[in-house]
mmCIF file of C-alpha atoms in Angstrom:
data_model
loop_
_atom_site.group_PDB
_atom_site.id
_atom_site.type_symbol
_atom_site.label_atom_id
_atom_site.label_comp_id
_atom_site.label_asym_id
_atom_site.label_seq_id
_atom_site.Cartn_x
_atom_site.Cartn_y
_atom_site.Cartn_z
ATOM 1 C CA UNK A 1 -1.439 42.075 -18.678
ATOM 2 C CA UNK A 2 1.024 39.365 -20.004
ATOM 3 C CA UNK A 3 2.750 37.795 -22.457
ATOM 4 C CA UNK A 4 3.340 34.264 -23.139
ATOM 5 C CA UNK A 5 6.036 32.709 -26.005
ATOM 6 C CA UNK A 6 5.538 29.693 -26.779
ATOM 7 C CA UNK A 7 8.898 28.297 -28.273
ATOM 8 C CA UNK A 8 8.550 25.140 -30.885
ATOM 9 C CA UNK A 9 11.256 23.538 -33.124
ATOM 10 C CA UNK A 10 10.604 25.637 -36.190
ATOM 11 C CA UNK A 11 8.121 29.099 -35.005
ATOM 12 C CA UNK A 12 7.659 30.975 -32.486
ATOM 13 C CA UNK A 13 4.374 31.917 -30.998
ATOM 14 C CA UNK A 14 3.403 34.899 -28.687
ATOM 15 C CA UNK A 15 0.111 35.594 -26.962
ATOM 16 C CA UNK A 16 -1.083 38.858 -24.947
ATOM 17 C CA UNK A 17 -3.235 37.631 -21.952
ATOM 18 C CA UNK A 18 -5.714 38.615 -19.725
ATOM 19 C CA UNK A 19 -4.978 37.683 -15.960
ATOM 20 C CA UNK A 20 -8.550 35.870 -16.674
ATOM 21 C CA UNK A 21 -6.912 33.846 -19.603
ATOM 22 C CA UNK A 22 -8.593 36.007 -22.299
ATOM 23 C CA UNK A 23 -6.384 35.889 -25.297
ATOM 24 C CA UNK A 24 -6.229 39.539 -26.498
ATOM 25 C CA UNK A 25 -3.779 38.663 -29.236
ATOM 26 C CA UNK A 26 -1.614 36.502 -31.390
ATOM 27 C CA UNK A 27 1.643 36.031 -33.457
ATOM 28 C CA UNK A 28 3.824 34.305 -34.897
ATOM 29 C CA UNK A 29 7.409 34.073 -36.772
ATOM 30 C CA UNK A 30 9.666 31.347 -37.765
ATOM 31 C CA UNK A 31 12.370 30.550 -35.643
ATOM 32 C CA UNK A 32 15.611 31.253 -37.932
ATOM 33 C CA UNK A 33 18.168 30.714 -35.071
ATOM 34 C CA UNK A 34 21.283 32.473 -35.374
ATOM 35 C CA UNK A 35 22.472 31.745 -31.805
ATOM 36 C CA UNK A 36 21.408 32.807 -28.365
ATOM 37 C CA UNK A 37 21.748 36.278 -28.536
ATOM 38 C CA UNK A 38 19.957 37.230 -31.773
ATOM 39 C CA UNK A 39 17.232 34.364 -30.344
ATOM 40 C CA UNK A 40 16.906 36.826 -27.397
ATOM 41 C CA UNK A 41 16.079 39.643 -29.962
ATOM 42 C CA UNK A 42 13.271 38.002 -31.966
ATOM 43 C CA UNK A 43 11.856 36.701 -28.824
ATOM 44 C CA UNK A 44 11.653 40.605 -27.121
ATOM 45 C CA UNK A 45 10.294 42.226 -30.869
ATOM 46 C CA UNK A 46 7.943 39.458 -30.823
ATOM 47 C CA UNK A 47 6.738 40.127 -27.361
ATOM 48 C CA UNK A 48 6.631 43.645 -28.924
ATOM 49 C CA UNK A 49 4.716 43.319 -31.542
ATOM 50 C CA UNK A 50 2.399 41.175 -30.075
ATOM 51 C CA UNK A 51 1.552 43.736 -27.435
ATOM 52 C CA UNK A 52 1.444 46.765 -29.978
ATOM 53 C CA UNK A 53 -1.251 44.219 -32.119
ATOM 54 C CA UNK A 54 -3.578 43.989 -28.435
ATOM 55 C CA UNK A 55 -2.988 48.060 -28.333
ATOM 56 C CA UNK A 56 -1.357 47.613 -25.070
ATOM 57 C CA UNK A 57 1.601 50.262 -24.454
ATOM 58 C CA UNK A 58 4.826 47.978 -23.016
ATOM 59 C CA UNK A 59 4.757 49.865 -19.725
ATOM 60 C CA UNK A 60 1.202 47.804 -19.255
ATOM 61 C CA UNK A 61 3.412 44.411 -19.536
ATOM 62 C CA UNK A 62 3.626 43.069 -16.232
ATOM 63 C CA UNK A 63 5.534 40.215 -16.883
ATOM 64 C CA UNK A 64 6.878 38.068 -20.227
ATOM 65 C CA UNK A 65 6.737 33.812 -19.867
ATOM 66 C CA UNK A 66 8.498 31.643 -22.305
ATOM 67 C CA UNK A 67 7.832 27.746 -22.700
ATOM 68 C CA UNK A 68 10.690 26.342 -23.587
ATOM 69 C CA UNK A 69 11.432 22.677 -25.068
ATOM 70 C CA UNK A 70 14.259 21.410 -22.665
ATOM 71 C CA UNK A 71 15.318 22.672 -19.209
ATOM 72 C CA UNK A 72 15.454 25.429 -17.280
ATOM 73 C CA UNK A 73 16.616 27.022 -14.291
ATOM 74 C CA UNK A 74 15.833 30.758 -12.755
ATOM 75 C CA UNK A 75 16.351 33.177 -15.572
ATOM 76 C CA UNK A 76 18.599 30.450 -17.310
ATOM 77 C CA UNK A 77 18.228 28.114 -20.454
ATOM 78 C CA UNK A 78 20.293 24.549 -19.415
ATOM 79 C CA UNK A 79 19.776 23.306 -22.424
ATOM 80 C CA UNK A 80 17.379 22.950 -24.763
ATOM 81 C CA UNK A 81 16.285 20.106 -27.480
ATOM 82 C CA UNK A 82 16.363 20.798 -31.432
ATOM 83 C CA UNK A 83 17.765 24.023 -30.410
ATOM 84 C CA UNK A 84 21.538 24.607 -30.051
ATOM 85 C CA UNK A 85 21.419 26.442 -26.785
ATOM 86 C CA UNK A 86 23.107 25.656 -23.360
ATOM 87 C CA UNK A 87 24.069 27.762 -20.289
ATOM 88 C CA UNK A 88 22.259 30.550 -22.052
ATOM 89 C CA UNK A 89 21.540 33.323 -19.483
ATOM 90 C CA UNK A 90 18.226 34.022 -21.711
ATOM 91 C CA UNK A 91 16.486 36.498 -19.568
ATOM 92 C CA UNK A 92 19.267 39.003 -19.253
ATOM 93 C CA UNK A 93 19.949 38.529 -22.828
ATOM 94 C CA UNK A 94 16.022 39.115 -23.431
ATOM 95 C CA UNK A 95 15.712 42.611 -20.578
ATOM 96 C CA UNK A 96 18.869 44.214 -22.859
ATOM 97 C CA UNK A 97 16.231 44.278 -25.477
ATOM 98 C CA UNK A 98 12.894 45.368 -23.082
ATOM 99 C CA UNK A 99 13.629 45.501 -19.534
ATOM 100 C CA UNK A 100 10.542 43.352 -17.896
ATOM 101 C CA UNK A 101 10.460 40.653 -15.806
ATOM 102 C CA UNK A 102 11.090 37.296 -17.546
ATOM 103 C CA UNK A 103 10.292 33.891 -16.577
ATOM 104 C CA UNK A 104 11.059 30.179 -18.245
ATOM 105 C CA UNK A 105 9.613 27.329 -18.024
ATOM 106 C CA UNK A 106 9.679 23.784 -19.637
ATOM 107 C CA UNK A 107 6.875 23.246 -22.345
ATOM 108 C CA UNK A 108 5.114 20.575 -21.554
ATOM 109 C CA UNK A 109 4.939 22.732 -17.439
ATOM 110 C CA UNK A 110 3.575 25.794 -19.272
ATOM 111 C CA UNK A 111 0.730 23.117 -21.469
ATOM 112 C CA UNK A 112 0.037 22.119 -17.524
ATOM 113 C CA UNK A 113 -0.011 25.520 -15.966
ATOM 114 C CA UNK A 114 -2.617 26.589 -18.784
ATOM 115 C CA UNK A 115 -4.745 23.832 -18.497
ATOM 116 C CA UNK A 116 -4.641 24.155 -14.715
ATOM 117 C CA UNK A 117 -6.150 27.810 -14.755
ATOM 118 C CA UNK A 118 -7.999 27.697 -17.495
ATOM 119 C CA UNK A 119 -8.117 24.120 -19.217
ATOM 120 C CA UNK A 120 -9.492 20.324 -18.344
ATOM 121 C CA UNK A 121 -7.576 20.882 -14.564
ATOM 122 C CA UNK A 122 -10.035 24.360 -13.504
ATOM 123 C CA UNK A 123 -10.729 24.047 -9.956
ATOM 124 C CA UNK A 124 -8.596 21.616 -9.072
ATOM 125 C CA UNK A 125 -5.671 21.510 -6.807
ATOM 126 C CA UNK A 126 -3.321 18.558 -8.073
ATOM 127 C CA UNK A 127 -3.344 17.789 -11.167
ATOM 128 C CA UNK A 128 -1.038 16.053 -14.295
ATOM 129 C CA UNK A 129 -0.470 17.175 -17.880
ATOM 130 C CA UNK A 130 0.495 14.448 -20.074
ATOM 131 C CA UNK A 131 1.383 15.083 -23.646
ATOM 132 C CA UNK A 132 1.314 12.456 -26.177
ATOM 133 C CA UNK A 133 4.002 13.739 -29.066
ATOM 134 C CA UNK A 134 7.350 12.676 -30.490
ATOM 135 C CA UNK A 135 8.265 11.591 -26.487
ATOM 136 C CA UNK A 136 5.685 12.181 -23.810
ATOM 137 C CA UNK A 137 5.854 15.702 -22.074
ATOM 138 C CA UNK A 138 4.820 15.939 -18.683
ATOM 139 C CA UNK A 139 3.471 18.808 -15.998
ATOM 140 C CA UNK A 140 2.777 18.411 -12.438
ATOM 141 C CA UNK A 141 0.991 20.899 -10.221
ATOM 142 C CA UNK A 142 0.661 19.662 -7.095
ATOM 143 C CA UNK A 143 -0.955 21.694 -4.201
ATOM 144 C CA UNK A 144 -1.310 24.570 -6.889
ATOM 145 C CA UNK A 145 2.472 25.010 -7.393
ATOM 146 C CA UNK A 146 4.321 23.723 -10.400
ATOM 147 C CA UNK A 147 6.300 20.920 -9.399
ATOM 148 C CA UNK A 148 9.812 21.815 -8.140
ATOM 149 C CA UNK A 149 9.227 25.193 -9.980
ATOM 150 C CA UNK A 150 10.515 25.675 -12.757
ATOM 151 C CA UNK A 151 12.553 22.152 -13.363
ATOM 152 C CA UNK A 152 10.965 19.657 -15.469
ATOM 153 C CA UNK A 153 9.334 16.549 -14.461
ATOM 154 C CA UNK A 154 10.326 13.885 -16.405
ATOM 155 C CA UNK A 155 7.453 11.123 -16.017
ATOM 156 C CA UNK A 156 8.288 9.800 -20.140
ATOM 157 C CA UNK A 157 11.575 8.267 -18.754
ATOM 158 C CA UNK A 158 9.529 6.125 -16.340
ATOM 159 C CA UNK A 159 10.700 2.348 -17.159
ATOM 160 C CA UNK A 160 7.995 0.686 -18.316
ATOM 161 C CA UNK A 161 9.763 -2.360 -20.123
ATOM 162 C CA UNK A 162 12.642 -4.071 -18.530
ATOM 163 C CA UNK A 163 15.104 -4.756 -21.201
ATOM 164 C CA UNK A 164 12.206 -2.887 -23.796
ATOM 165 C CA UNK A 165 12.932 -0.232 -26.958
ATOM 166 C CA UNK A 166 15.812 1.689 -26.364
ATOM 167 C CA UNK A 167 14.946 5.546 -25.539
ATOM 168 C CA UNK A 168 16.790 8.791 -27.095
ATOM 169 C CA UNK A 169 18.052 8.881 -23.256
ATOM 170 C CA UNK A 170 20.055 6.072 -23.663
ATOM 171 C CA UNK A 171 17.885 3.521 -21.405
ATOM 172 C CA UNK A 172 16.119 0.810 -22.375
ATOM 173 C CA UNK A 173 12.067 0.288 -22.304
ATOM 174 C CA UNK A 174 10.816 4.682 -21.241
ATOM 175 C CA UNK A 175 7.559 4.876 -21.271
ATOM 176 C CA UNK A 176 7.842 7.735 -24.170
ATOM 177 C CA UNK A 177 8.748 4.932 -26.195
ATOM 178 C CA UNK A 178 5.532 3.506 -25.737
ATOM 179 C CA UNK A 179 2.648 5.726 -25.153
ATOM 180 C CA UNK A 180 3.877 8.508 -27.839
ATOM 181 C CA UNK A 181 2.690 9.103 -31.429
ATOM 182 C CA UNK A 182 6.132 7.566 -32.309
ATOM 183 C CA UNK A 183 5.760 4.704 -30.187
ATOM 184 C CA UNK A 184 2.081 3.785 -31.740
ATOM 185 C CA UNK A 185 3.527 4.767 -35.225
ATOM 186 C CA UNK A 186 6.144 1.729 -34.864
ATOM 187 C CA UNK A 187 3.514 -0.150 -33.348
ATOM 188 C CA UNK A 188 0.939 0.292 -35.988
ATOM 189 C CA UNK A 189 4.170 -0.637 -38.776
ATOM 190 C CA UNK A 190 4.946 -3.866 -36.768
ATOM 191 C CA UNK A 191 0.906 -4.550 -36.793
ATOM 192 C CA UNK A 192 1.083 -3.678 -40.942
ATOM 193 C CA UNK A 193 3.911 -5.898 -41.756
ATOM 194 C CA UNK A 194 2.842 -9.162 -39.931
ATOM 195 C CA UNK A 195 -1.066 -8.256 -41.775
ATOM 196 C CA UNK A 196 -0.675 -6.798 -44.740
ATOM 197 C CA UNK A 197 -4.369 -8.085 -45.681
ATOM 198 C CA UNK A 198 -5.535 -5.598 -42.894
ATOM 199 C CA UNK A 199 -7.621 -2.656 -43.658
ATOM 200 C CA UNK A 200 -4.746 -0.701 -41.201
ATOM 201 C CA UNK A 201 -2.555 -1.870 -44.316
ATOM 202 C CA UNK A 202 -4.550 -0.829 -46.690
ATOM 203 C CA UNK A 203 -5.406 2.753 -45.434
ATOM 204 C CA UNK A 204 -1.599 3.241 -44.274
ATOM 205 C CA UNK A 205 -1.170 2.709 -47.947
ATOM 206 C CA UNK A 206 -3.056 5.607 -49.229
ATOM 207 C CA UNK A 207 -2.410 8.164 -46.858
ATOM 208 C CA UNK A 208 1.254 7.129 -45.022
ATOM 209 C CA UNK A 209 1.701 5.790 -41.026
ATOM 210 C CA UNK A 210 0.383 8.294 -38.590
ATOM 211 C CA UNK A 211 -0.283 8.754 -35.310
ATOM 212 C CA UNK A 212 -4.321 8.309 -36.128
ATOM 213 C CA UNK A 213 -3.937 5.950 -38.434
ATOM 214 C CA UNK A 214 -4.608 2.547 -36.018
ATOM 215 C CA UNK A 215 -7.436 4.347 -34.650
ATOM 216 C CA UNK A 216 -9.127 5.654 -38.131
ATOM 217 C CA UNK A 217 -9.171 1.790 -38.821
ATOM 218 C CA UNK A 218 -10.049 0.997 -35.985
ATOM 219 C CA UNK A 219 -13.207 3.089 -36.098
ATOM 220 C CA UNK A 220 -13.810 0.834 -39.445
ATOM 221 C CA UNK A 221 -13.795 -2.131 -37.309
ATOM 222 C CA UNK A 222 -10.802 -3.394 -38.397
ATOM 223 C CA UNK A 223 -9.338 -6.256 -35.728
ATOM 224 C CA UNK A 224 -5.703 -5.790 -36.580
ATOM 225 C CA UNK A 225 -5.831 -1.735 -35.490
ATOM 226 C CA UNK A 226 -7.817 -2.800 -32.375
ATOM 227 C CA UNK A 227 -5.204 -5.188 -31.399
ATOM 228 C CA UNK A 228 -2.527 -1.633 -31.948
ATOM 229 C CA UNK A 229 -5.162 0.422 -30.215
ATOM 230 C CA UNK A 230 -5.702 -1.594 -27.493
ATOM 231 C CA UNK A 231 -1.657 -2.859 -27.047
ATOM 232 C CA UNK A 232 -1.627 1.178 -26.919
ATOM 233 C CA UNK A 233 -3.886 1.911 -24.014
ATOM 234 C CA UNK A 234 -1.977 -0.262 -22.230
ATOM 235 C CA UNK A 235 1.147 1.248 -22.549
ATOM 236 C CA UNK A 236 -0.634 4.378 -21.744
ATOM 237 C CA UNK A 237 -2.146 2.868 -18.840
ATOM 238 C CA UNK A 238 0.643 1.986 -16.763
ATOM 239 C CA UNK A 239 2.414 5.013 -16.969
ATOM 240 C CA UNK A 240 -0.633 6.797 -15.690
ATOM 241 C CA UNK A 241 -1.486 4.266 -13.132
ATOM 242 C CA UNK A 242 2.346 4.951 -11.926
ATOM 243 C CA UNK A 243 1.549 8.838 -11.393
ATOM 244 C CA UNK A 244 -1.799 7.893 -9.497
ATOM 245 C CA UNK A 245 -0.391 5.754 -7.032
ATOM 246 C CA UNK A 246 3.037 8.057 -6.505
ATOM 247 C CA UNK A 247 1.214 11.776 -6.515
ATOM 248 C CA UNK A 248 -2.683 10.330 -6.632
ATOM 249 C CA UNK A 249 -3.314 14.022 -8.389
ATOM 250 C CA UNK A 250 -7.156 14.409 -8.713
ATOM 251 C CA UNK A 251 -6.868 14.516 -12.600
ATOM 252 C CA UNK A 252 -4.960 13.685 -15.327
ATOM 253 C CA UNK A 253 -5.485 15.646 -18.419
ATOM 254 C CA UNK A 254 -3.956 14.073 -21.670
ATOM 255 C CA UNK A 255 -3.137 16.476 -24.859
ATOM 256 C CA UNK A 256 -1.541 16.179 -28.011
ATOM 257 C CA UNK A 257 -2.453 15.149 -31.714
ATOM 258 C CA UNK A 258 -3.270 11.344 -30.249
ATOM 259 C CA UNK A 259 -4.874 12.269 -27.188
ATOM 260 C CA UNK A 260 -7.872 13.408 -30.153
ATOM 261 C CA UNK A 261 -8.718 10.075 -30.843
ATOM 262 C CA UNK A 262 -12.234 8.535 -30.445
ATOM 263 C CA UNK A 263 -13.327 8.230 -26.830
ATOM 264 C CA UNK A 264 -14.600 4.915 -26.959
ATOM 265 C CA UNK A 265 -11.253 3.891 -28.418
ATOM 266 C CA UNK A 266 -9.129 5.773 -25.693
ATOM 267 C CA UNK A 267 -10.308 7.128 -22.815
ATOM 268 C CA UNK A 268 -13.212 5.199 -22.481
ATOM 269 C CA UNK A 269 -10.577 1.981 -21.700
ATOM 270 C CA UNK A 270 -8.089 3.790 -20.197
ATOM 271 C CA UNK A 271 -10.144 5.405 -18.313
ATOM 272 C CA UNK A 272 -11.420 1.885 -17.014
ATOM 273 C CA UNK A 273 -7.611 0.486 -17.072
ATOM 274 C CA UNK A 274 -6.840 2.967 -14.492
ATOM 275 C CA UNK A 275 -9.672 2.681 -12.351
ATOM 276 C CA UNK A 276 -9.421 -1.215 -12.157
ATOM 277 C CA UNK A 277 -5.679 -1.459 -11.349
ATOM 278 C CA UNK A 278 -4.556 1.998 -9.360
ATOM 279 C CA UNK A 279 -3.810 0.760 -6.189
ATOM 280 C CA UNK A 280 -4.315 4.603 -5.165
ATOM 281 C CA UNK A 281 -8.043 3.742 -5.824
ATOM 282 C CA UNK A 282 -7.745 2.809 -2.020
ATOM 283 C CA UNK A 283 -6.786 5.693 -0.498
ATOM 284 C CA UNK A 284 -10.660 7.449 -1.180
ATOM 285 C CA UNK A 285 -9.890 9.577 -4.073
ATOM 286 C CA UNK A 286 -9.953 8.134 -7.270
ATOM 287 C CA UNK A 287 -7.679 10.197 -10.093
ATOM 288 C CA UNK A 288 -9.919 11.125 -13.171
ATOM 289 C CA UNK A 289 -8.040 10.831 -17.182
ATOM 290 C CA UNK A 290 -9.869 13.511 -19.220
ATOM 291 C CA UNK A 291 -9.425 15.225 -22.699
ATOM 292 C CA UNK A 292 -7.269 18.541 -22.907
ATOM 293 C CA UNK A 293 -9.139 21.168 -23.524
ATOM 294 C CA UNK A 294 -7.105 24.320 -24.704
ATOM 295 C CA UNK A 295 -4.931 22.699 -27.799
ATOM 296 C CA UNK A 296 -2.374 24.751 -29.159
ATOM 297 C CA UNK A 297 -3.085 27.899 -27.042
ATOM 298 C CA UNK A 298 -2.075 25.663 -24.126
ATOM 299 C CA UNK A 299 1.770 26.687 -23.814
ATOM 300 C CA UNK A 300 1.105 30.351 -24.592
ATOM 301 C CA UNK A 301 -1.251 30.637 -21.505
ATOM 302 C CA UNK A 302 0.482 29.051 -19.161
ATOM 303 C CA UNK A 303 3.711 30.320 -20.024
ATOM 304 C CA UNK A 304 1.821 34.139 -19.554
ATOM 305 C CA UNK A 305 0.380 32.869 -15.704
ATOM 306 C CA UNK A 306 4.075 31.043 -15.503
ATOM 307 C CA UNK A 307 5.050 33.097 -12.747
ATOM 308 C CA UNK A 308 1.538 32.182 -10.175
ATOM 309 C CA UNK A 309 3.119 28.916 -9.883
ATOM 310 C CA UNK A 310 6.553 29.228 -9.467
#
């Protein structure tokens, strides 16, 4: 039996998990954070709790995983984004509390190692987890082991745009700043302001500038969102296209809030994007883009199975 956190900007979420990826259990608390040490705390009575909720005694806990958003290394938190910490020795700081075994991982690896095991990637040994948010997260399991174990890939800072948007990294033209939520959300503005007599304008009008927004009026037929939706896919494209001819992973499983929009609007063209310009095409196996599968119980799982891959 295990235990996955999953650790977001304001709550906390724990899960109690099968070794089959049953979810026996849930819960949640918002994350009040007092510094490292009283975060170690409310991580361990989560855990807890949510093992007392599954009626599993603590002894039964084989091992506790926590997604984290930043980086990590061994037991270690090296930092970690929205959330003050860095250099925090986390998993000592957790055992004072319940002595178990404790392993980290980035957030976007533990979305990847749950949708490997039990998610869009089942069956399959290579395989990339791209999440379209704020930035774009990215997890990479190659030959059934998390990329360089626990560190981070990185695959949002790829430079798409010589000279392009400049990124919260400090560079110029990432392709986070293109194929996120944000970056569609300043596309669909640009797209508004140079047509207001678009339906996109009208619509953004009565319920604000989303992420789903250019592909709601889209759906409606309207030509200025298509031109946003399509500009989109092509941002998304070339990052993806990049993977498959560097790591030519046999799929490519995109998640997140956008990631939900209409097929024929997004996958079905990126889908044909990526098929028409990887040069990885060549090599006889051709990387398939699908849907996530697992949504928000993503993290939680794969931080729980965290330690298979690591």
């Amino acid at each position: 039996m295990f235990i996955g956190i999953d650790v977001g900007g304001t709550n906390l979420k724990a899960g109690l998990v099968e070794e089959s990826g049953r979810l026996l259990a849930v819960e949640r608390t918002p994350l009040d954070f007092q510094g490292a040490e009283s975060f170690a705390e409310t991580t361990a009575r989560l855990a807890e709790t949510v093992a007392r909720k599954g009626g599993i005694p603590r002894e039964k806990v084989q091992c506790v995983g926590m997604g984290l958003p930043g980086a990590v290394s061994g037991g270690d938190i090296v930092y970690t984004t929205n959330i003050p910490m860095r250099d925090v020795p986390i998993a000592d700081l957790f055992r004072r509390h319940w002595d178990v075994p404790v392993v980290l991982g980035n957030d976007a690896d533990c979305a990847a190692v749950g949708e490997f095991f039990f998610g869009a990637g089942r069956g399959c040994q290579d395989a990339a987890v791209v999440t379209l948010g704020t930035g774009v997260g990215c997890g990479l399991i190659l030959g059934g082991k998390l990329r360089g174990g626990p560190i981070t890939s990185e695959a949002g800072h790829i430079t798409i745009c010589h000279d392009g948007e400049v990124c919260n990294c400090g560079r110029r033209g990432c392709w986070e700043q293109y194929a996120s939520a944000t970056g569609l959300i300043r596309m669909t503005k640009a797209a508004m302001a140079a047509h207001p007599e678009s339906l996109l304008c009208h619509l953004a009008a009565e319920s604000g500038v989303e992420g789903r927004t250019a592909f709601q009026a889209a759906e409606r037929g309207d030509e200025t969102a298509l031109a946003v939706c399509r500009e989109f896919v092509g941002y998304l494209a070339d990052g993806i296209i990049s993977l498959a001819n560097l790591l030519r992973p046999e799929v490519v499983v995109l998640g997140g809030g956008v990631a939900a929009a209409p097929e024929r609007l997004l996958l079905e063209p990126l889908r044909e994007l990526v098929e028409r310009e990887s040069f990885a095409r060549h090599g006889g196996r051709a990387t398939r883009v699908v849907r996530a599968e697992l949504g928000n119980d993503a993290g939680i799982l794969g931080a729980a199975l965290l330690q298979r891959v690591i």
